[in-house]
Amino acid sequence: MDIIKELKSGKSSDIPINVIKKSSTIISPYLANLFNNCMKDGLFPDELKLGKVTPIYKKDNEELFENYRPISTLPVFGKTRQEVFKLANEILRSISMYMKCNLLHVNAKKSCYLYFNPNSREDSSFANKDLENLNLVIDGSVFRRVKTAKFLGVLMDDKLSWKPT
């Protein structure tokens, strides 16, 4: 429900935001189930990845192509993964402020993150292509995404497999 409350009008190409907000108490459980299944299955509907591109006039001669710029609007529910990364980056900003206030430091070059996707297929565009443009950042440094990580003597991977090392 919090993500729905944060949606801004005019930022989607399919369903008016005010309709979604007014029906949020009814549709939220269904949307949560849908998105949880998408994450669990490692799939994301192609329809939610397609944007509507509209040319917007910039300046000068309206008959010249170069005087327009493209604006792409995504389906409102196609933005959710982007919203998750946005929220994660807001949390990282808060962590960074806390660390600085307490004279601590995060070394982003030695840090990484796993994007858990237990049922993904190797060729799944959801698992690979779409995530390339989504970054976690702290103090201007990007955390690198990895498929495996060692933590407390256990090797874990993005499919939630665990192996002792």
GROMACS .gro file of N, CA, C and O in nm, residues 55-143:
model
  356
   55PRO      N    1   0.656   1.185  -2.869
   55PRO     CA    2   0.749   1.293  -2.901
   55PRO      C    3   0.701   1.425  -2.840
   55PRO      O    4   0.585   1.462  -2.854
   56ILE      N    5   0.791   1.495  -2.774
   56ILE     CA    6   0.759   1.624  -2.712
   56ILE      C    7   0.841   1.733  -2.781
   56ILE      O    8   0.963   1.724  -2.789
   57TYR      N    9   0.771   1.835  -2.828
   57TYR     CA   10   0.837   1.946  -2.898
   57TYR      C   11   0.926   2.023  -2.801
   57TYR      O   12   0.888   2.052  -2.688
   58LYS      N   13   1.051   2.054  -2.846
   58LYS     CA   14   1.146   2.129  -2.764
   58LYS      C   15   1.151   2.276  -2.804
   58LYS      O   16   1.123   2.363  -2.724
   59LYS      N   17   1.191   2.303  -2.932
   59LYS     CA   18   1.213   2.442  -2.973
   59LYS      C   19   1.224   2.451  -3.125
   59LYS      O   20   1.233   2.352  -3.195
   60ASP      N   21   1.226   2.572  -3.174
   60ASP     CA   22   1.249   2.606  -3.315
   60ASP      C   23   1.145   2.545  -3.409
   60ASP      O   24   1.028   2.535  -3.376
   61ASN      N   25   1.190   2.500  -3.525
   61ASN     CA   26   1.102   2.453  -3.632
   61ASN      C   27   1.031   2.323  -3.593
   61ASN      O   28   1.095   2.220  -3.572
   62GLU      N   29   0.898   2.327  -3.588
   62GLU     CA   30   0.821   2.209  -3.549
   62GLU      C   31   0.823   2.098  -3.653
   62GLU      O   32   0.783   1.986  -3.625
   63GLU      N   33   0.870   2.128  -3.773
   63GLU     CA   34   0.873   2.027  -3.878
   63GLU      C   35   1.001   1.943  -3.877
   63GLU      O   36   1.011   1.845  -3.949
   64LEU      N   37   1.099   1.983  -3.797
   64LEU     CA   38   1.225   1.909  -3.791
   64LEU      C   39   1.224   1.808  -3.677
   64LEU      O   40   1.193   1.840  -3.562
   65PHE      N   41   1.261   1.686  -3.711
   65PHE     CA   42   1.263   1.574  -3.617
   65PHE      C   43   1.351   1.604  -3.494
   65PHE      O   44   1.315   1.570  -3.382
   66GLU      N   45   1.467   1.665  -3.516
   66GLU     CA   46   1.561   1.688  -3.406
   66GLU      C   47   1.511   1.790  -3.303
   66GLU      O   48   1.572   1.806  -3.198
   67ASN      N   49   1.400   1.857  -3.331
   67ASN     CA   50   1.344   1.953  -3.236
   67ASN      C   51   1.242   1.889  -3.143
   67ASN      O   52   1.165   1.959  -3.076
   68TYR      N   53   1.242   1.756  -3.139
   68TYR     CA   54   1.154   1.682  -3.050
   68TYR      C   55   1.238   1.589  -2.964
   68TYR      O   56   1.345   1.546  -3.003
   69ARG      N   57   1.190   1.560  -2.845
   69ARG     CA   58   1.257   1.463  -2.760
   69ARG      C   59   1.155   1.357  -2.720
   69ARG      O   60   1.037   1.386  -2.701
   70PRO      N   61   1.200   1.233  -2.708
   70PRO     CA   62   1.106   1.126  -2.672
   70PRO      C   63   1.082   1.120  -2.522
   70PRO      O   64   1.174   1.138  -2.441
   71ILE      N   65   0.960   1.098  -2.484
   71ILE     CA   66   0.924   1.072  -2.345
   71ILE      C   67   0.861   0.935  -2.341
   71ILE      O   68   0.768   0.905  -2.416
   72SER      N   69   0.913   0.850  -2.255
   72SER     CA   70   0.861   0.714  -2.244
   72SER      C   71   0.787   0.699  -2.112
   72SER      O   72   0.839   0.734  -2.006
   73THR      N   73   0.665   0.652  -2.118
   73THR     CA   74   0.588   0.624  -1.996
   73THR      C   75   0.564   0.475  -1.989
   73THR      O   76   0.528   0.410  -2.087
   74LEU      N   77   0.587   0.418  -1.872
   74LEU     CA   78   0.572   0.275  -1.849
   74LEU      C   79   0.436   0.246  -1.787
   74LEU      O   80   0.378   0.332  -1.721
   75PRO      N   81   0.387   0.123  -1.804
   75PRO     CA   82   0.267   0.084  -1.730
   75PRO      C   83   0.293   0.100  -1.581
   75PRO      O   84   0.402   0.074  -1.534
   76VAL      N   85   0.192   0.144  -1.509
   76VAL     CA   86   0.211   0.178  -1.368
   76VAL      C   87   0.264   0.061  -1.287
   76VAL      O   88   0.349   0.079  -1.200
   77PHE      N   89   0.222  -0.061  -1.313
   77PHE     CA   90   0.268  -0.174  -1.234
   77PHE      C   91   0.401  -0.228  -1.283
   77PHE      O   92   0.461  -0.314  -1.221
   78GLY      N   93   0.451  -0.179  -1.394
   78GLY     CA   94   0.582  -0.218  -1.443
   78GLY      C   95   0.695  -0.147  -1.371
   78GLY      O   96   0.810  -0.179  -1.387
   79LYS      N   97   0.660  -0.048  -1.290
   79LYS     CA   98   0.761   0.032  -1.221
   79LYS      C   99   0.799  -0.025  -1.085
   79LYS      O  100   0.889   0.026  -1.021
   80THR      N  101   0.732  -0.127  -1.038
   80THR     CA  102   0.749  -0.170  -0.900
   80THR      C  103   0.891  -0.210  -0.867
   80THR      O  104   0.944  -0.173  -0.763
   81ARG      N  105   0.958  -0.285  -0.955
   81ARG     CA  106   1.097  -0.324  -0.928
   81ARG      C  107   1.184  -0.199  -0.917
   81ARG      O  108   1.272  -0.191  -0.832
   82GLN      N  109   1.158  -0.098  -1.002
   82GLN     CA  110   1.231   0.028  -0.993
   82GLN      C  111   1.205   0.094  -0.858
   82GLN      O  112   1.296   0.150  -0.798
   83GLU      N  113   1.081   0.087  -0.811
   83GLU     CA  114   1.047   0.146  -0.681
   83GLU      C  115   1.119   0.075  -0.568
   83GLU      O  116   1.161   0.139  -0.472
   84VAL      N  117   1.137  -0.057  -0.578
   84VAL     CA  118   1.209  -0.132  -0.475
   84VAL      C  119   1.354  -0.085  -0.468
   84VAL      O  120   1.408  -0.061  -0.360
   85PHE      N  121   1.418  -0.069  -0.584
   85PHE     CA  122   1.556  -0.021  -0.586
   85PHE      C  123   1.564   0.123  -0.536
   85PHE      O  124   1.658   0.160  -0.466
   86LYS      N  125   1.465   0.205  -0.569
   86LYS     CA  126   1.463   0.343  -0.522
   86LYS      C  127   1.455   0.345  -0.368
   86LYS      O  128   1.529   0.418  -0.303
   87LEU      N  129   1.367   0.263  -0.312
   87LEU     CA  130   1.355   0.255  -0.166
   87LEU      C  131   1.484   0.203  -0.104
   87LEU      O  132   1.530   0.256  -0.002
   88ALA      N  133   1.544   0.102  -0.166
   88ALA     CA  134   1.671   0.049  -0.114
   88ALA      C  135   1.778   0.156  -0.113
   88ALA      O  136   1.856   0.168  -0.018
   89ASN      N  137   1.783   0.239  -0.217
   89ASN     CA  138   1.882   0.347  -0.222
   89ASN      C  139   1.854   0.454  -0.118
   89ASN      O  140   1.946   0.513  -0.063
   90GLU      N  141   1.727   0.479  -0.088
   90GLU     CA  142   1.693   0.573   0.019
   90GLU      C  143   1.741   0.519   0.154
   90GLU      O  144   1.794   0.593   0.236
   91ILE      N  145   1.724   0.389   0.174
   91ILE     CA  146   1.773   0.326   0.298
   91ILE      C  147   1.925   0.335   0.305
   91ILE      O  148   1.982   0.366   0.410
   92LEU      N  149   1.991   0.313   0.192
   92LEU     CA  150   2.138   0.324   0.190
   92LEU      C  151   2.183   0.467   0.221
   92LEU      O  152   2.286   0.487   0.286
   93ARG      N  153   2.108   0.568   0.176
   93ARG     CA  154   2.142   0.707   0.210
   93ARG      C  155   2.133   0.728   0.361
   93ARG      O  156   2.218   0.794   0.421
   94SER      N  157   2.029   0.672   0.423
   94SER     CA  158   2.015   0.684   0.568
   94SER      C  159   2.128   0.613   0.641
   94SER      O  160   2.183   0.664   0.739
   95ILE      N  161   2.164   0.496   0.592
   95ILE     CA  162   2.276   0.421   0.652
   95ILE      C  163   2.405   0.502   0.639
   95ILE      O  164   2.483   0.513   0.734
   96SER      N  165   2.425   0.562   0.522
   96SER     CA  166   2.545   0.642   0.500
   96SER      C  167   2.551   0.761   0.597
   96SER      O  168   2.657   0.789   0.654
   97MET      N  169   2.438   0.828   0.616
   97MET     CA  170   2.435   0.942   0.710
   97MET      C  171   2.468   0.895   0.852
   97MET      O  172   2.544   0.959   0.923
   98TYR      N  173   2.409   0.782   0.892
   98TYR     CA  174   2.437   0.726   1.025
   98TYR      C  175   2.585   0.694   1.039
   98TYR      O  176   2.648   0.727   1.140
   99MET      N  177   2.640   0.629   0.938
   99MET     CA  178   2.780   0.590   0.942
   99MET      C  179   2.870   0.714   0.953
   99MET      O  180   2.964   0.715   1.033
  100LYS      N  181   2.842   0.817   0.874
  100LYS     CA  182   2.923   0.939   0.879
  100LYS      C  183   2.914   1.007   1.015
  100LYS      O  184   3.014   1.054   1.068
  101CYS      N  185   2.793   1.011   1.071
  101CYS     CA  186   2.774   1.073   1.203
  101CYS      C  187   2.850   0.998   1.311
  101CYS      O  188   2.888   1.055   1.413
  102ASN      N  189   2.873   0.870   1.291
  102ASN     CA  190   2.943   0.788   1.389
  102ASN      C  191   3.085   0.755   1.345
  102ASN      O  192   3.145   0.660   1.395
  103LEU      N  193   3.136   0.836   1.251
  103LEU     CA  194   3.272   0.823   1.201
  103LEU      C  195   3.304   0.683   1.150
  103LEU      O  196   3.412   0.629   1.171
  104LEU      N  197   3.206   0.622   1.082
  104LEU     CA  198   3.223   0.491   1.022
  104LEU      C  199   3.222   0.505   0.870
  104LEU      O  200   3.185   0.609   0.817
  105HIS      N  201   3.259   0.399   0.800
  105HIS     CA  202   3.270   0.407   0.655
  105HIS      C  203   3.230   0.274   0.592
  105HIS      O  204   3.262   0.168   0.645
  106VAL      N  205   3.160   0.281   0.480
  106VAL     CA  206   3.128   0.162   0.401
  106VAL      C  207   3.218   0.163   0.278
  106VAL      O  208   3.222   0.262   0.206
  107ASN      N  209   3.289   0.056   0.257
  107ASN     CA  210   3.374   0.045   0.138
  107ASN      C  211   3.293  -0.025   0.029
  107ASN      O  212   3.282  -0.147   0.026
  108ALA      N  213   3.234   0.055  -0.060
  108ALA     CA  214   3.148   0.000  -0.166
  108ALA      C  215   3.225  -0.091  -0.260
  108ALA      O  216   3.168  -0.183  -0.318
  109LYS      N  217   3.356  -0.068  -0.274
  109LYS     CA  218   3.436  -0.153  -0.364
  109LYS      C  219   3.448  -0.295  -0.310
  109LYS      O  220   3.468  -0.388  -0.386
  110LYS      N  221   3.435  -0.310  -0.179
  110LYS     CA  222   3.442  -0.443  -0.120
  110LYS      C  223   3.304  -0.498  -0.087
  110LYS      O  224   3.290  -0.604  -0.029
  111SER      N  225   3.200  -0.422  -0.123
  111SER     CA  226   3.062  -0.462  -0.094
  111SER      C  227   2.993  -0.507  -0.222
  111SER      O  228   3.030  -0.466  -0.331
  112CYS      N  229   2.893  -0.591  -0.205
  112CYS     CA  230   2.818  -0.639  -0.320
  112CYS      C  231   2.677  -0.674  -0.272
  112CYS      O  232   2.648  -0.669  -0.153
  113TYR      N  233   2.591  -0.710  -0.366
  113TYR     CA  234   2.458  -0.756  -0.328
  113TYR      C  235   2.414  -0.869  -0.418
  113TYR      O  236   2.458  -0.883  -0.531
  114LEU      N  237   2.327  -0.952  -0.364
  114LEU     CA  238   2.264  -1.061  -0.438
  114LEU      C  239   2.120  -1.022  -0.463
  114LEU      O  240   2.052  -0.974  -0.373
  115TYR      N  241   2.074  -1.043  -0.585
  115TYR     CA  242   1.933  -1.026  -0.615
  115TYR      C  243   1.875  -1.166  -0.621
  115TYR      O  244   1.901  -1.240  -0.715
  116PHE      N  245   1.804  -1.206  -0.515
  116PHE     CA  246   1.753  -1.341  -0.506
  116PHE      C  247   1.644  -1.365  -0.608
  116PHE      O  248   1.547  -1.290  -0.617
  117ASN      N  249   1.661  -1.468  -0.685
  117ASN     CA  250   1.569  -1.503  -0.792
  117ASN      C  251   1.572  -1.655  -0.806
  117ASN      O  252   1.630  -1.708  -0.900
  118PRO      N  253   1.510  -1.728  -0.712
  118PRO     CA  254   1.530  -1.872  -0.701
  118PRO      C  255   1.488  -1.954  -0.822
  118PRO      O  256   1.546  -2.057  -0.848
  119ASN      N  257   1.390  -1.912  -0.897
  119ASN     CA  258   1.342  -1.995  -1.008
  119ASN      C  259   1.372  -1.934  -1.143
  119ASN      O  260   1.307  -1.965  -1.242
  120SER      N  261   1.472  -1.848  -1.151
  120SER     CA  262   1.500  -1.781  -1.278
  120SER      C  263   1.560  -1.879  -1.377
  120SER      O  264   1.624  -1.977  -1.342
  121ARG      N  265   1.537  -1.848  -1.502
  121ARG     CA  266   1.601  -1.922  -1.610
  121ARG      C  267   1.719  -1.840  -1.657
  121ARG      O  268   1.720  -1.718  -1.648
  122GLU      N  269   1.821  -1.906  -1.711
  122GLU     CA  270   1.941  -1.835  -1.756
  122GLU      C  271   1.910  -1.729  -1.860
  122GLU      O  272   1.972  -1.626  -1.865
  123ASP      N  273   1.809  -1.754  -1.946
  123ASP     CA  274   1.779  -1.659  -2.053
  123ASP      C  275   1.669  -1.561  -2.016
  123ASP      O  276   1.622  -1.486  -2.098
  124SER      N  277   1.625  -1.564  -1.891
  124SER     CA  278   1.516  -1.477  -1.849
  124SER      C  279   1.558  -1.330  -1.854
  124SER      O  280   1.654  -1.289  -1.791
  125SER      N  281   1.486  -1.252  -1.931
  125SER     CA  282   1.520  -1.109  -1.940
  125SER      C  283   1.496  -1.041  -1.807
  125SER      O  284   1.561  -0.944  -1.774
  126PHE      N  285   1.401  -1.092  -1.728
  126PHE     CA  286   1.377  -1.034  -1.596
  126PHE      C  287   1.500  -1.049  -1.509
  126PHE      O  288   1.541  -0.957  -1.441
  127ALA      N  289   1.560  -1.165  -1.512
  127ALA     CA  290   1.673  -1.193  -1.424
  127ALA      C  291   1.799  -1.121  -1.468
  127ALA      O  292   1.884  -1.090  -1.386
  128ASN      N  293   1.814  -1.092  -1.595
  128ASN     CA  294   1.939  -1.037  -1.644
  128ASN      C  295   1.928  -0.895  -1.697
  128ASN      O  296   1.976  -0.801  -1.636
  129LYS      N  297   1.865  -0.880  -1.812
  129LYS     CA  298   1.866  -0.753  -1.884
  129LYS      C  299   1.805  -0.637  -1.804
  129LYS      O  300   1.861  -0.530  -1.797
  130ASP      N  301   1.687  -0.660  -1.744
  130ASP     CA  302   1.618  -0.552  -1.675
  130ASP      C  303   1.693  -0.501  -1.554
  130ASP      O  304   1.685  -0.384  -1.520
  131LEU      N  305   1.768  -0.588  -1.487
  131LEU     CA  306   1.838  -0.547  -1.366
  131LEU      C  307   1.967  -0.472  -1.393
  131LEU      O  308   2.022  -0.410  -1.304
  132GLU      N  309   2.015  -0.475  -1.517
  132GLU     CA  310   2.141  -0.408  -1.549
  132GLU      C  311   2.133  -0.257  -1.525
  132GLU      O  312   2.232  -0.194  -1.493
  133ASN      N  313   2.014  -0.199  -1.542
  133ASN     CA  314   1.999  -0.055  -1.527
  133ASN      C  315   1.958  -0.014  -1.386
  133ASN      O  316   1.940   0.104  -1.361
  134LEU      N  317   1.942  -0.109  -1.296
  134LEU     CA  318   1.902  -0.079  -1.160
  134LEU      C  319   2.023  -0.099  -1.069
  134LEU      O  320   2.079  -0.208  -1.063
  135ASN      N  321   2.065   0.007  -1.002
  135ASN     CA  322   2.185   0.002  -0.918
  135ASN      C  323   2.154   0.037  -0.775
  135ASN      O  324   2.065   0.118  -0.746
  136LEU      N  325   2.232  -0.020  -0.685
  136LEU     CA  326   2.233   0.022  -0.545
  136LEU      C  327   2.358   0.105  -0.525
  136LEU      O  328   2.468   0.064  -0.562
  137VAL      N  329   2.341   0.225  -0.467
  137VAL     CA  330   2.449   0.322  -0.459
  137VAL      C  331   2.461   0.374  -0.317
  137VAL      O  332   2.361   0.402  -0.251
  138ILE      N  333   2.585   0.389  -0.272
  138ILE     CA  334   2.610   0.456  -0.144
  138ILE      C  335   2.726   0.553  -0.164
  138ILE      O  336   2.829   0.518  -0.219
  139ASP      N  337   2.703   0.676  -0.128
  139ASP     CA  338   2.804   0.783  -0.142
  139ASP      C  339   2.862   0.790  -0.282
  139ASP      O  340   2.983   0.808  -0.301
  140GLY      N  341   2.778   0.772  -0.383
  140GLY     CA  342   2.822   0.782  -0.521
  140GLY      C  343   2.890   0.657  -0.577
  140GLY      O  344   2.922   0.652  -0.694
  141SER      N  345   2.911   0.556  -0.494
  141SER     CA  346   2.973   0.431  -0.540
  141SER      C  347   2.865   0.325  -0.559
  141SER      O  348   2.778   0.307  -0.474
  142VAL      N  349   2.873   0.256  -0.671
  142VAL     CA  350   2.774   0.154  -0.704
  142VAL      C  351   2.817   0.019  -0.646
  142VAL      O  352   2.931  -0.023  -0.663
  143PHE      N  353   2.724  -0.046  -0.576
  143PHE     CA  354   2.748  -0.183  -0.530
  143PHE      C  355   2.740  -0.274  -0.652
  143PHE      O  356   2.652  -0.259  -0.735
   0.00000   0.00000   0.00000
